[in-house]
Every structure is written in C-alpha cells, then in structure tokens.
Amino acid sequence: MSAGGLLRESRQATEVKGETARPAAVGRRRIRAFSAQNPPVELDILILGPVPPPFGGISVHLSRLVPLLERAGFRVGVLNHFGANQLPFVVGALERNPLNYYRLPRKFRARIVHYHHSRWPDLIALALGKRRARARYVLTLHAGDIDKHFPQLVSRVPLVARMTRWALRRFDTVIAVDPQIASIVAPHLGARRIEVVPAFLDESHDEADLYDASTEAFLDSGRVLVVAAYGVQFLDDGRELYGLDTAIDAFAHLARDREELRLAVFVARRPSRRRARRHLARLERR
C-alpha cells in the first residue's frame, strides 16, 4: 500500500447557506418515538437519509457527521430511509414507505429538515407533508445518472413533470452534487435557491504523470484497487473519520480468495501529526 498523491475527495453537506441552526446543550440520549405521553422534542436539525446498515457513502457520512454535530451542541435526529434504528440518534425508520415520509417528519419541530433524495414517491410524500412552519427544508440530489436515478426530473409525461417541479419548489434550498443537475433544476427554482457541492473534485493536471519507480511497479503488479481519502483524521472517540481502516479490513477479507488483488491507498494531505503517521503504519502492516 502507498500513501500520497491526490485522487478524489468525497464531500457531503448538511450546511444551509445563510442560516445555521443554533447550538443547544444536549446529551447523546436517544430520542424516543412520540406518543401522547411522550410529546415532540425540539430539534435543530432533522435529517432524512440512510444510516448503516447497509453501508454506503451517504450512510457512513451521516453516521459520522451526526455525532460531530451533537458534540457541537446541536440537537439532531435522523429518520432512516431503511429499517435500522440501533444508532442512538435515529428517531424513526421510514422503511422506504411514502406514507412514513408524509407522516413522521410532521411529528418533529426542527429548524432545518434535510432530505437526502432517495426515491420519487418519497420526495412527493415529503413535499405533501410539509407544513407552514419556521423550518427550512433542504434537499440534496445525489443522482449521478439522472436517467437512471431520477428520471422524473426530465420526464416528458406532463403530470409527472408538474408534480416534480412542484415538489422541488417546496424546498428552500436544493443542493446538487454536480453542475449538470443544478442546470436542470435551476429553471424551476431560480439560481439563488441552488447550491452546488461537488461529490468529487476534478482531476488535477498539475500532478506528475508518474510516481516513483517503486510505486509504479506496485501499481503494475496486478489488479489494483484504489482507495482515496482527503486526510487522516479522527473523531473524538478515536475512530478514523474517512474510513481507511474499514476499507482495508474489507480488502483483507476479499483478498483471502483473490491473491492477485492489490490495494493502493492515496491520501491527499500528507499526515503531519505523529498519531496519523502511526495509524497509517499500522494499516500498512495489516
């Protein structure tokens, strides 16, 4: 394995330009389901998105972002797209049921409601359930292939197109992961309501075409899987932020039956702290 160079940096955003939720001193207790005996709890941020399991880019991002927000003093709850509710900040399971997207968010009083787009019926249901309230509604469109992941956005069926445009207008801010998606959404919303937060950085043309001889030889030695991270950083509980350890553990399991596989780890920012350098050395010995 080798560390160095720059490939791509994954980024997700739960920030709202122009308005940020105010911190509140709270602990990390689980927020229970609401009932007549257990009234709604005020939240700073309510997120509708995936949490592990299953593991994926957005679910891992949320599972690590929310504890950071909580430690900063924000009251955060997550309505999981799927059925898991083991994590302490998960306040409900949507189970990909449109009725739940309409019903469950209405049980919360939050200053920001951030929906990570999943499916078109869920988007429509959430838009229908939005109430006139002080909450700012934020939508993140992660779709890379629009025709595959969000065909309704470019649908030629009049009813579908009108419903999609109406649902998008129900959100105060729409975050797009690339300019192409933003250009499709912009005519329906206006540029001031759209933020572009790239999921990946463009490739750099300033980097050398070749690495050193030993790195080049390793990259040419077999089928190489590449893992990239911005840097080596740690959460307060000691876990690594970007999940290099998780990727290496998964590779070790996979490589038991695939001896031709190689793993190359690229870190964009050179580790400057001793703890980070020791961590990379331990990973390299696995």
Coordinates of C-alpha atoms in Angstrom, one line a residue:
M1 CA 0.0 0.0 0.0
S2 CA 1.1 3.6 -0.6
A3 CA 0.0 6.9 0.8
G4 CA 0.4 10.1 -1.2
G5 CA -1.0 11.9 -4.3
L6 CA -4.5 13.2 -4.9
L7 CA -7.3 11.3 -6.5
R8 CA -10.7 12.4 -5.3
E9 CA -12.3 13.8 -2.2
S10 CA -15.9 12.8 -1.3
R11 CA -17.9 15.5 0.3
Q12 CA -21.5 15.7 1.5
A13 CA -23.1 18.8 3.0
T14 CA -25.6 19.4 5.7
E15 CA -25.0 23.1 5.8
V16 CA -27.5 25.8 4.8
K17 CA -26.1 28.9 3.4
G18 CA -27.4 32.0 5.2
E19 CA -28.9 30.2 8.2
T20 CA -27.3 27.8 10.7
A21 CA -29.1 26.1 13.5
R22 CA -28.2 27.4 16.9
P23 CA -26.4 25.1 19.3
A24 CA -28.2 23.8 22.3
A25 CA -26.6 22.0 25.2
V26 CA -27.9 18.4 25.0
G27 CA -26.6 15.0 25.7
R28 CA -26.5 12.0 23.4
R29 CA -29.6 10.3 24.7
R30 CA -31.9 8.5 22.3
I31 CA -34.9 10.5 21.3
R32 CA -37.9 8.1 21.7
A33 CA -40.8 7.7 19.4
F34 CA -43.5 10.2 20.1
S35 CA -46.9 9.5 21.7
A36 CA -49.5 11.2 23.8
Q37 CA -47.3 10.5 26.9
N38 CA -44.1 11.5 25.0
P39 CA -44.6 14.8 23.2
P40 CA -42.5 16.0 20.3
V41 CA -38.9 17.2 21.1
E42 CA -37.5 20.3 19.6
L43 CA -34.6 19.6 17.2
D44 CA -32.1 21.9 15.5
I45 CA -31.7 19.5 12.5
L46 CA -33.9 16.6 11.3
I47 CA -32.2 14.5 8.6
L48 CA -34.0 12.1 6.3
G49 CA -31.3 9.8 5.0
P50 CA -29.7 6.4 5.2
V51 CA -27.7 5.1 8.2
P52 CA -25.9 1.7 8.4
P53 CA -26.8 -0.9 7.6
P54 CA -26.4 -1.1 4.7
F55 CA -23.0 0.6 4.5
G56 CA -22.6 3.2 1.7
G57 CA -21.1 6.6 1.1
I58 CA -24.1 8.6 2.4
S59 CA -24.9 6.3 5.3
V60 CA -21.3 6.3 6.6
H61 CA -21.2 10.0 6.1
L62 CA -24.3 10.5 8.2
S63 CA -23.2 8.1 10.9
R64 CA -20.0 10.1 11.4
L65 CA -21.4 13.6 10.8
V66 CA -24.3 13.4 13.3
P67 CA -22.1 12.7 16.4
L68 CA -19.9 15.7 15.4
L69 CA -22.9 17.9 15.2
E70 CA -24.2 16.7 18.6
R71 CA -20.8 17.3 20.2
A72 CA -21.0 20.9 18.9
G73 CA -24.3 21.3 20.9
F74 CA -26.9 20.7 18.1
R75 CA -30.0 18.6 18.7
V76 CA -30.0 16.2 15.7
G77 CA -32.3 13.4 14.8
V78 CA -32.2 11.1 11.8
L79 CA -35.2 9.4 10.1
N80 CA -33.6 6.4 8.5
H81 CA -34.6 5.6 4.9
F82 CA -34.4 1.9 5.8
G83 CA -35.4 -0.1 8.9
A84 CA -32.4 0.0 11.2
N85 CA -32.8 2.1 14.4
Q86 CA -29.9 0.9 16.6
L87 CA -27.9 4.1 16.4
P88 CA -28.8 6.5 19.3
F89 CA -29.6 9.5 17.0
V90 CA -32.1 7.5 14.8
V91 CA -35.5 8.8 15.8
G92 CA -37.5 6.7 13.4
A93 CA -37.4 4.2 10.5
L94 CA -39.0 5.3 7.2
E95 CA -38.6 1.9 5.7
R96 CA -38.9 3.5 2.2
N97 CA -42.6 3.8 2.7
P98 CA -44.0 7.0 1.2
L99 CA -46.7 7.2 3.9
N100 CA -43.9 7.4 6.5
Y101 CA -42.2 10.3 4.6
Y102 CA -45.5 12.2 4.8
R103 CA -46.3 11.3 8.4
L104 CA -43.2 11.0 10.5
P105 CA -41.5 14.4 9.8
R106 CA -44.7 16.1 10.9
K107 CA -44.1 14.7 14.4
F108 CA -40.9 16.8 14.8
R109 CA -40.3 20.5 15.4
A110 CA -37.0 21.2 13.7
R111 CA -35.3 24.4 12.5
I112 CA -33.8 22.5 9.5
V113 CA -35.2 19.5 7.7
H114 CA -32.6 18.0 5.3
Y115 CA -33.8 15.3 2.9
H116 CA -31.2 13.2 1.1
H117 CA -33.1 12.2 -2.0
S118 CA -34.0 8.5 -2.2
R119 CA -37.0 7.8 -4.5
W120 CA -39.5 10.0 -6.3
P121 CA -42.6 8.8 -4.4
D122 CA -40.8 9.6 -1.1
L123 CA -40.0 13.1 -2.4
I124 CA -43.6 13.8 -3.3
A125 CA -44.8 12.4 0.0
L126 CA -42.4 14.6 2.0
A127 CA -43.4 17.7 -0.1
L128 CA -47.1 17.0 0.6
G129 CA -46.4 16.7 4.3
K130 CA -44.5 19.9 4.6
R131 CA -46.3 22.3 6.9
R132 CA -46.2 26.1 7.1
A133 CA -43.6 26.4 9.8
R134 CA -40.3 28.1 10.6
A135 CA -38.3 25.1 9.4
R136 CA -36.1 25.5 6.4
Y137 CA -36.4 22.5 4.1
V138 CA -33.2 21.4 2.3
L139 CA -33.0 18.8 -0.5
T140 CA -29.7 17.1 -1.6
L141 CA -29.8 15.4 -5.0
H142 CA -27.1 12.8 -5.1
A143 CA -28.1 11.3 -8.5
G144 CA -25.1 10.9 -10.9
D145 CA -27.0 9.4 -13.8
I146 CA -30.3 11.3 -13.9
D147 CA -31.9 9.0 -16.4
K148 CA -31.3 6.1 -14.1
H149 CA -31.6 7.6 -10.6
F150 CA -34.1 10.5 -11.1
P151 CA -35.8 10.1 -14.5
Q152 CA -38.8 12.1 -13.3
L153 CA -36.6 15.2 -13.3
V154 CA -36.5 15.1 -17.1
S155 CA -39.8 13.3 -17.6
R156 CA -41.9 14.1 -20.7
V157 CA -45.1 13.0 -19.0
P158 CA -46.9 16.2 -18.2
L159 CA -48.3 15.1 -14.9
V160 CA -45.0 13.7 -13.6
A161 CA -43.1 16.7 -14.7
R162 CA -45.5 19.1 -13.0
M163 CA -45.5 17.1 -9.8
T164 CA -41.7 17.0 -9.7
R165 CA -41.4 20.8 -10.3
W166 CA -44.0 21.4 -7.6
A167 CA -42.2 19.2 -5.1
L168 CA -38.8 20.9 -5.8
R169 CA -40.3 24.3 -5.1
R170 CA -41.4 23.1 -1.7
F171 CA -37.7 23.2 -0.6
D172 CA -36.0 26.4 0.5
T173 CA -32.6 25.1 -0.8
V174 CA -31.6 22.4 -3.2
I175 CA -28.0 21.0 -3.1
A176 CA -26.8 19.4 -6.3
V177 CA -23.7 17.3 -6.4
D178 CA -22.7 18.4 -9.9
P179 CA -23.4 21.4 -12.2
Q180 CA -25.4 19.3 -14.7
I181 CA -28.0 18.5 -12.1
A182 CA -28.0 22.1 -11.0
S183 CA -28.6 23.3 -14.6
I184 CA -31.6 21.0 -14.9
V185 CA -33.1 22.2 -11.6
A186 CA -32.3 25.9 -12.0
P187 CA -35.1 26.8 -14.4
H188 CA -37.7 25.6 -11.9
L189 CA -36.2 27.2 -8.8
G190 CA -34.0 30.1 -9.6
A191 CA -30.2 30.2 -9.1
R192 CA -30.4 31.7 -5.6
R193 CA -32.1 28.6 -4.2
I194 CA -29.5 26.1 -5.6
E195 CA -26.1 25.2 -4.1
V196 CA -23.6 23.1 -5.9
V197 CA -21.5 20.9 -3.6
P198 CA -19.4 18.5 -5.8
A199 CA -19.4 14.9 -4.7
F200 CA -15.9 14.7 -6.2
L201 CA -13.1 17.1 -7.1
D202 CA -12.0 17.4 -10.7
E203 CA -8.7 15.7 -11.5
S204 CA -5.6 17.8 -11.1
H205 CA -3.5 18.4 -14.2
D206 CA -0.6 19.8 -12.1
E207 CA 0.4 16.4 -10.7
A208 CA 3.3 14.5 -12.1
D209 CA 2.4 11.9 -14.7
L210 CA 4.5 9.2 -13.0
Y211 CA 5.0 8.2 -9.4
D212 CA 8.4 7.0 -8.1
A213 CA 9.6 3.7 -9.6
S214 CA 8.6 1.5 -6.6
T215 CA 5.0 2.9 -6.6
E216 CA 4.7 2.5 -10.4
A217 CA 6.0 -1.1 -10.1
F218 CA 3.4 -1.8 -7.4
L219 CA 0.5 -0.3 -9.5
D220 CA 1.6 -2.5 -12.4
S221 CA 1.9 -5.7 -10.3
G222 CA -1.7 -7.0 -10.6
R223 CA -5.3 -5.9 -10.3
V224 CA -5.1 -2.8 -8.1
L225 CA -8.0 -1.5 -6.1
V226 CA -7.6 2.2 -5.2
V227 CA -8.9 3.9 -2.1
A228 CA -8.6 7.7 -1.7
A229 CA -9.1 10.0 1.3
Y230 CA -8.6 13.7 1.9
G231 CA -6.6 13.1 5.0
V232 CA -6.1 11.0 8.2
Q233 CA -8.3 12.5 10.8
F234 CA -10.0 11.1 13.9
L235 CA -13.3 11.5 15.7
D236 CA -13.4 12.2 19.5
D237 CA -13.9 8.6 20.2
G238 CA -10.8 7.5 18.4
R239 CA -12.4 6.2 15.2
E240 CA -10.9 7.4 11.9
L241 CA -13.0 9.9 10.1
Y242 CA -12.6 8.8 6.4
G243 CA -12.8 5.0 7.0
L244 CA -9.5 3.9 5.6
D245 CA -9.4 1.2 8.3
T246 CA -12.9 -0.1 7.2
A247 CA -11.8 -0.2 3.6
I248 CA -8.6 -2.1 4.5
D249 CA -10.5 -4.6 6.6
A250 CA -12.9 -5.2 3.8
F251 CA -10.0 -5.7 1.3
A252 CA -8.3 -8.2 3.7
H253 CA -11.4 -10.2 3.8
L254 CA -11.8 -10.1 0.0
A255 CA -8.2 -10.8 -0.8
R256 CA -8.2 -14.2 1.0
D257 CA -9.7 -15.7 -2.1
R258 CA -8.2 -13.3 -4.7
E259 CA -4.4 -13.4 -4.4
E260 CA -3.9 -11.3 -7.5
L261 CA -5.5 -8.3 -5.9
R262 CA -3.5 -5.3 -4.7
L263 CA -4.6 -2.3 -2.6
A264 CA -3.3 1.2 -3.1
V265 CA -4.3 3.9 -0.6
F266 CA -3.9 7.6 -1.7
V267 CA -4.1 10.4 0.9
A268 CA -4.4 13.9 -0.5
R269 CA -3.0 15.7 2.5
R270 CA 0.3 14.5 3.9
P271 CA -0.1 13.4 7.6
S272 CA 1.8 15.9 9.8
R273 CA 0.9 14.5 13.3
R274 CA 2.6 11.5 14.8
R275 CA -0.7 9.8 15.6
A276 CA -1.8 9.9 11.9
R277 CA 1.6 8.6 10.8
R278 CA 1.5 5.7 13.3
H279 CA -2.1 4.9 12.2
L280 CA -1.0 4.7 8.5
A281 CA 1.9 2.5 9.5
R282 CA -0.4 0.1 11.4
L283 CA -2.8 0.0 8.4
E284 CA 0.1 -0.8 6.1
R285 CA 1.1 -3.8 8.3
R286 CA -2.4 -5.4 8.2

